[in-house]
Amino acid sequence: MSTSIGKKIRRTAALSAVAVLTFSSCALTGSSSEAEGNNAGTIDYWLWDTGQLPGYQQCANLFEEKTGKKVAITQYGWDDYWQKLTAGFIADQGPDVFTDHVAKYPQYVDLEVIMPLNELEATKNVDTSVFQGGLTDIWTGPDGNLYGMPKDWDTIAAFYNKDMVRDAGYTEEDLASWDFNTMDGGTFEQIVAHLTIDKNGVRGDEPGFDKNNVAVYGLGISESGGSTFGQGQWSGFAAANGWEATNSPTWGNQYKFDDPALAETLEWYFGLVDKGYMPAYGVFSQADGAAPQLTSGAAAITFNGAWMISTYAKADFEVGTAKFPTNTDTGLNMTMMNGLADSISKNADNPEDAAEWVAFMATAECQNHIGGEGVVFPSRTEATEIAARTYSEMGIDTWAFTEPVEKQEVFFFPITSFGADISALSVVAFEDIYANRKPAAPELEELNSSINNMFENSSK
Amino acid sequence: MSTQVTGRTKSSSRTQQPWLPWLFLFPAGLGYVVFFLWPTVRGIWLSFTEYNLLTPATFIGFDNYARMFGDPIFWNALRVTIWYVVLNIGIQTIVALLIAVLMHRLTQSTFVRSVVLSPYLVSNVVAAVIWLWILDGQFGIANQILEWIGIGRIGFLTDPNWAIPTIAMINVWRHMGYTALLIFAGLQTLPNSVYEAARMDGASETRIFFSITMPLLRPILALVLIMTVIGSFQVFDTVSVTTGGGPANATNVLQMYIYDMAFGRFQFGYASAMSVALLIVLAIITFIQFKVTRANDTDLD
């Protein structure tokens, strides 16, 4: 869904590796037989999200009823998924169709291992205007070809504990209209400070607050330092402060991590750690993400992606949602938008069959069904409403996720070459700023020059 | 008489079946070539190329090595690895030696020997996961106890200063029993007569340890050291499970960096160059150890 769900945190991968080892015999035989179920005519489809498996299984059944063509779905955890996929490309094996991520697909385009969908009969005729605005743009390569059929989208918003907000004397309108700036944090920081409570019951903005013994953090935090682009954390604050990650919305060849607008944002944002309003590195297990901090009552507010809505809905208290605060200096209100798509491998046994399946997943029939599952916002505009209805039945009002899309207060997950390298370098830099509280500006300048060096050296 | 007979059979077999020794060598030789020699040669070749697995490798000369010398993360990784090896090997060897001598001088119990070896029976990854849970900042029992006794919580694996010592200790815990057993086996080869003589002369246990055990044990200790140092330089799984190289690059050991470069960033050429550098470092260290400890000589003669 995003790098956040991917968890660049390698610890998760290792832990799941243990799980696999523990249940080795059954797990291994199970998956290998599925993967090899590559019988003639069967379309092999891979995805990594267990939550989406049941929905797409039903789409596959519908597809088989209609066309008589079988689809075999295989699910792997995020880290295994990309490794097996790469191994598949090398060995001319792997799936015919797979769920693709924007952080990964530029490399596949460079290596020419995925097919342009506009050159295949079934996918060529899909009307892309039915998708939420911008989704086809992020899946269009630098050569103008469409490399992924948009299947869902996500934005970032705040989830908050309604009881805690009420106890602190705030209304839901206060959070719906909050603002911030990088100098004093605006009403956003006031609310976060007041929601923070130390072990003696003193609030964060009251005298005698003990910032070293906090019982409830005003703001929870996911991922060490925010991963590549702070997607689930600070990306919305930085963008509202005027920061743009690259020199072009898609396929830029120059990064702007050295922009003072970003350094300012990060100094203020991670400064909340120093004030005791946000947990320091290591207080919570990074591998667990932010959701448990909110659901366990250890944090009052956490930012997170739309793909986490159904997880938050399971909390045993009422959970509200709010957009990122508006920046008082620029007047901007922003959230990062991203989306998954289905791509077809160059190794597909029968590309036209594969394209038919990809096209079917983009139909209202399949998408409306996925919307009803309440796990993601499907890419088709009308299916978004169905998903929103399902979510509200679960008890979560998702206006904070959908409104920015309607108002076009979104910016896209940066799409450039060198995704893996950029993530390897930036994760470390942001961790240094968060965990070791290093000054942001010099750290970001160094990061930016090493990233831009790669682009310059490659164009030589 | 008997020597003559064996001599005759030997020479006759040499003339009649010259292929026999090669036949015996073949299985091991095949394994050596397929799993060691060929990958090494290929790795060295790849270190001179740019290779991402999907497109053919292109020769780029010494570019990878030039990049390595200018790569601050590589040098940091080397520093972190050496710091780990110093802590790990230093403490592990002293503890193992102590355990081995205690077993040798005090008890011959098989039960005690099995208990000492037991951490080694746990796989690296499982040991790391268990310690990860014990040392967890929020729910770990270790921090709970530290809080009870008033020391307060310590970010064992999340504080950049604590992380490498903690990982080193986890591996000391796992490997000390095995190392102790190796040394113990060496101790058992020492002739009892010298100990008897020492006792006759009224030497104390400490004196016996430093004047008899240590000098006689030197060749075995040297071998154990060489093996454990090589193993220690290749630390990967514990780091991968507990910290993943973080926070920032505080625990990004060389093998971790190489792995990430190859399998995370698909830069197999550069990763190979760093592997070759590790090979050279290990070769030099092993050579020095052999020389300094005179591992090939024994003082028993």
PDB file of N, CA and C in Angstrom, chain A residues 132-164:
ATOM      1  N   GLN A 132      -9.787   7.670  -9.671  1.00  0.00           N
ATOM      2  CA  GLN A 132      -9.560   8.901  -8.916  1.00  0.00           C
ATOM      3  C   GLN A 132      -8.445   9.695  -9.586  1.00  0.00           C
ATOM      4  N   GLY A 133      -8.583  11.012  -9.529  1.00  0.00           N
ATOM      5  CA  GLY A 133      -7.655  11.886 -10.230  1.00  0.00           C
ATOM      6  C   GLY A 133      -6.201  11.616  -9.897  1.00  0.00           C
ATOM      7  N   GLY A 134      -5.370  11.557 -10.923  1.00  0.00           N
ATOM      8  CA  GLY A 134      -3.931  11.446 -10.709  1.00  0.00           C
ATOM      9  C   GLY A 134      -3.403  10.032 -10.646  1.00  0.00           C
ATOM     10  N   LEU A 135      -4.292   9.044 -10.424  1.00  0.00           N
ATOM     11  CA  LEU A 135      -3.784   7.687 -10.246  1.00  0.00           C
ATOM     12  C   LEU A 135      -3.117   7.145 -11.498  1.00  0.00           C
ATOM     13  N   THR A 136      -3.661   7.505 -12.678  1.00  0.00           N
ATOM     14  CA  THR A 136      -3.009   7.015 -13.895  1.00  0.00           C
ATOM     15  C   THR A 136      -1.676   7.735 -14.120  1.00  0.00           C
ATOM     16  N   ASP A 137      -1.583   8.992 -13.650  1.00  0.00           N
ATOM     17  CA  ASP A 137      -0.319   9.726 -13.827  1.00  0.00           C
ATOM     18  C   ASP A 137       0.832   9.009 -13.136  1.00  0.00           C
ATOM     19  N   ILE A 138       0.578   8.540 -11.876  1.00  0.00           N
ATOM     20  CA  ILE A 138       1.708   7.941 -11.163  1.00  0.00           C
ATOM     21  C   ILE A 138       2.099   6.583 -11.732  1.00  0.00           C
ATOM     22  N   TRP A 139       1.222   5.985 -12.529  1.00  0.00           N
ATOM     23  CA  TRP A 139       1.578   4.693 -13.130  1.00  0.00           C
ATOM     24  C   TRP A 139       1.977   4.824 -14.595  1.00  0.00           C
ATOM     25  N   THR A 140       2.181   6.047 -15.038  1.00  0.00           N
ATOM     26  CA  THR A 140       2.645   6.267 -16.404  1.00  0.00           C
ATOM     27  C   THR A 140       4.157   6.483 -16.384  1.00  0.00           C
ATOM     28  N   GLY A 141       4.855   5.710 -17.169  1.00  0.00           N
ATOM     29  CA  GLY A 141       6.316   5.777 -17.176  1.00  0.00           C
ATOM     30  C   GLY A 141       6.822   7.028 -17.873  1.00  0.00           C
ATOM     31  N   PRO A 142       8.132   7.260 -17.828  1.00  0.00           N
ATOM     32  CA  PRO A 142       8.708   8.431 -18.486  1.00  0.00           C
ATOM     33  C   PRO A 142       8.522   8.373 -20.003  1.00  0.00           C
ATOM     34  N   ASP A 143       8.264   7.178 -20.532  1.00  0.00           N
ATOM     35  CA  ASP A 143       8.063   7.011 -21.965  1.00  0.00           C
ATOM     36  C   ASP A 143       6.600   7.175 -22.356  1.00  0.00           C
ATOM     37  N   GLY A 144       5.730   7.519 -21.368  1.00  0.00           N
ATOM     38  CA  GLY A 144       4.317   7.735 -21.673  1.00  0.00           C
ATOM     39  C   GLY A 144       3.475   6.478 -21.657  1.00  0.00           C
ATOM     40  N   ASN A 145       4.095   5.326 -21.431  1.00  0.00           N
ATOM     41  CA  ASN A 145       3.331   4.076 -21.377  1.00  0.00           C
ATOM     42  C   ASN A 145       2.737   3.859 -19.997  1.00  0.00           C
ATOM     43  N   LEU A 146       1.607   3.162 -19.949  1.00  0.00           N
ATOM     44  CA  LEU A 146       0.971   2.830 -18.676  1.00  0.00           C
ATOM     45  C   LEU A 146       1.522   1.481 -18.196  1.00  0.00           C
ATOM     46  N   TYR A 147       2.153   1.475 -17.010  1.00  0.00           N
ATOM     47  CA  TYR A 147       2.786   0.248 -16.520  1.00  0.00           C
ATOM     48  C   TYR A 147       2.008  -0.445 -15.413  1.00  0.00           C
ATOM     49  N   GLY A 148       0.966   0.225 -14.909  1.00  0.00           N
ATOM     50  CA  GLY A 148       0.166  -0.416 -13.871  1.00  0.00           C
ATOM     51  C   GLY A 148      -1.269   0.050 -13.979  1.00  0.00           C
ATOM     52  N   MET A 149      -2.210  -0.873 -13.768  1.00  0.00           N
ATOM     53  CA  MET A 149      -3.625  -0.514 -13.784  1.00  0.00           C
ATOM     54  C   MET A 149      -4.020  -0.180 -12.353  1.00  0.00           C
ATOM     55  N   PRO A 150      -4.352   1.097 -12.074  1.00  0.00           N
ATOM     56  CA  PRO A 150      -4.618   1.497 -10.692  1.00  0.00           C
ATOM     57  C   PRO A 150      -5.692   0.625 -10.064  1.00  0.00           C
ATOM     58  N   LYS A 151      -5.416   0.136  -8.852  1.00  0.00           N
ATOM     59  CA  LYS A 151      -6.392  -0.730  -8.197  1.00  0.00           C
ATOM     60  C   LYS A 151      -6.915  -0.115  -6.911  1.00  0.00           C
ATOM     61  N   ASP A 152      -6.145   0.717  -6.232  1.00  0.00           N
ATOM     62  CA  ASP A 152      -6.648   1.394  -5.048  1.00  0.00           C
ATOM     63  C   ASP A 152      -5.816   2.646  -4.794  1.00  0.00           C
ATOM     64  N   TRP A 153      -6.241   3.429  -3.806  1.00  0.00           N
ATOM     65  CA  TRP A 153      -5.477   4.625  -3.451  1.00  0.00           C
ATOM     66  C   TRP A 153      -5.507   4.798  -1.950  1.00  0.00           C
ATOM     67  N   ASP A 154      -4.589   5.612  -1.444  1.00  0.00           N
ATOM     68  CA  ASP A 154      -4.562   5.897  -0.021  1.00  0.00           C
ATOM     69  C   ASP A 154      -4.049   7.305   0.223  1.00  0.00           C
ATOM     70  N   THR A 155      -4.501   7.896   1.317  1.00  0.00           N
ATOM     71  CA  THR A 155      -3.973   9.168   1.798  1.00  0.00           C
ATOM     72  C   THR A 155      -3.649   8.974   3.273  1.00  0.00           C
ATOM     73  N   ILE A 156      -3.072  10.020   3.881  1.00  0.00           N
ATOM     74  CA  ILE A 156      -2.684   9.942   5.294  1.00  0.00           C
ATOM     75  C   ILE A 156      -3.562  10.909   6.088  1.00  0.00           C
ATOM     76  N   ALA A 157      -3.987  10.511   7.257  1.00  0.00           N
ATOM     77  CA  ALA A 157      -4.738  11.402   8.141  1.00  0.00           C
ATOM     78  C   ALA A 157      -4.497  10.978   9.584  1.00  0.00           C
ATOM     79  N   ALA A 158      -5.016  11.792  10.509  1.00  0.00           N
ATOM     80  CA  ALA A 158      -4.831  11.499  11.932  1.00  0.00           C
ATOM     81  C   ALA A 158      -5.980  10.641  12.441  1.00  0.00           C
ATOM     82  N   PHE A 159      -5.647   9.641  13.258  1.00  0.00           N
ATOM     83  CA  PHE A 159      -6.640   8.882  14.009  1.00  0.00           C
ATOM     84  C   PHE A 159      -6.527   9.344  15.456  1.00  0.00           C
ATOM     85  N   TYR A 160      -7.647   9.622  16.107  1.00  0.00           N
ATOM     86  CA  TYR A 160      -7.540  10.015  17.510  1.00  0.00           C
ATOM     87  C   TYR A 160      -8.552   9.308  18.387  1.00  0.00           C
ATOM     88  N   ASN A 161      -8.200   9.236  19.664  1.00  0.00           N
ATOM     89  CA  ASN A 161      -9.027   8.618  20.683  1.00  0.00           C
ATOM     90  C   ASN A 161     -10.069   9.642  21.131  1.00  0.00           C
ATOM     91  N   LYS A 162     -11.328   9.402  20.771  1.00  0.00           N
ATOM     92  CA  LYS A 162     -12.373  10.402  21.029  1.00  0.00           C
ATOM     93  C   LYS A 162     -12.541  10.675  22.528  1.00  0.00           C
ATOM     94  N   ASP A 163     -12.397   9.632  23.358  1.00  0.00           N
ATOM     95  CA  ASP A 163     -12.557   9.814  24.802  1.00  0.00           C
ATOM     96  C   ASP A 163     -11.499  10.777  25.342  1.00  0.00           C
ATOM     97  N   MET A 164     -10.250  10.551  24.924  1.00  0.00           N
ATOM     98  CA  MET A 164      -9.167  11.388  25.436  1.00  0.00           C
ATOM     99  C   MET A 164      -9.349  12.839  25.003  1.00  0.00           C
TER     100      MET A 164
END
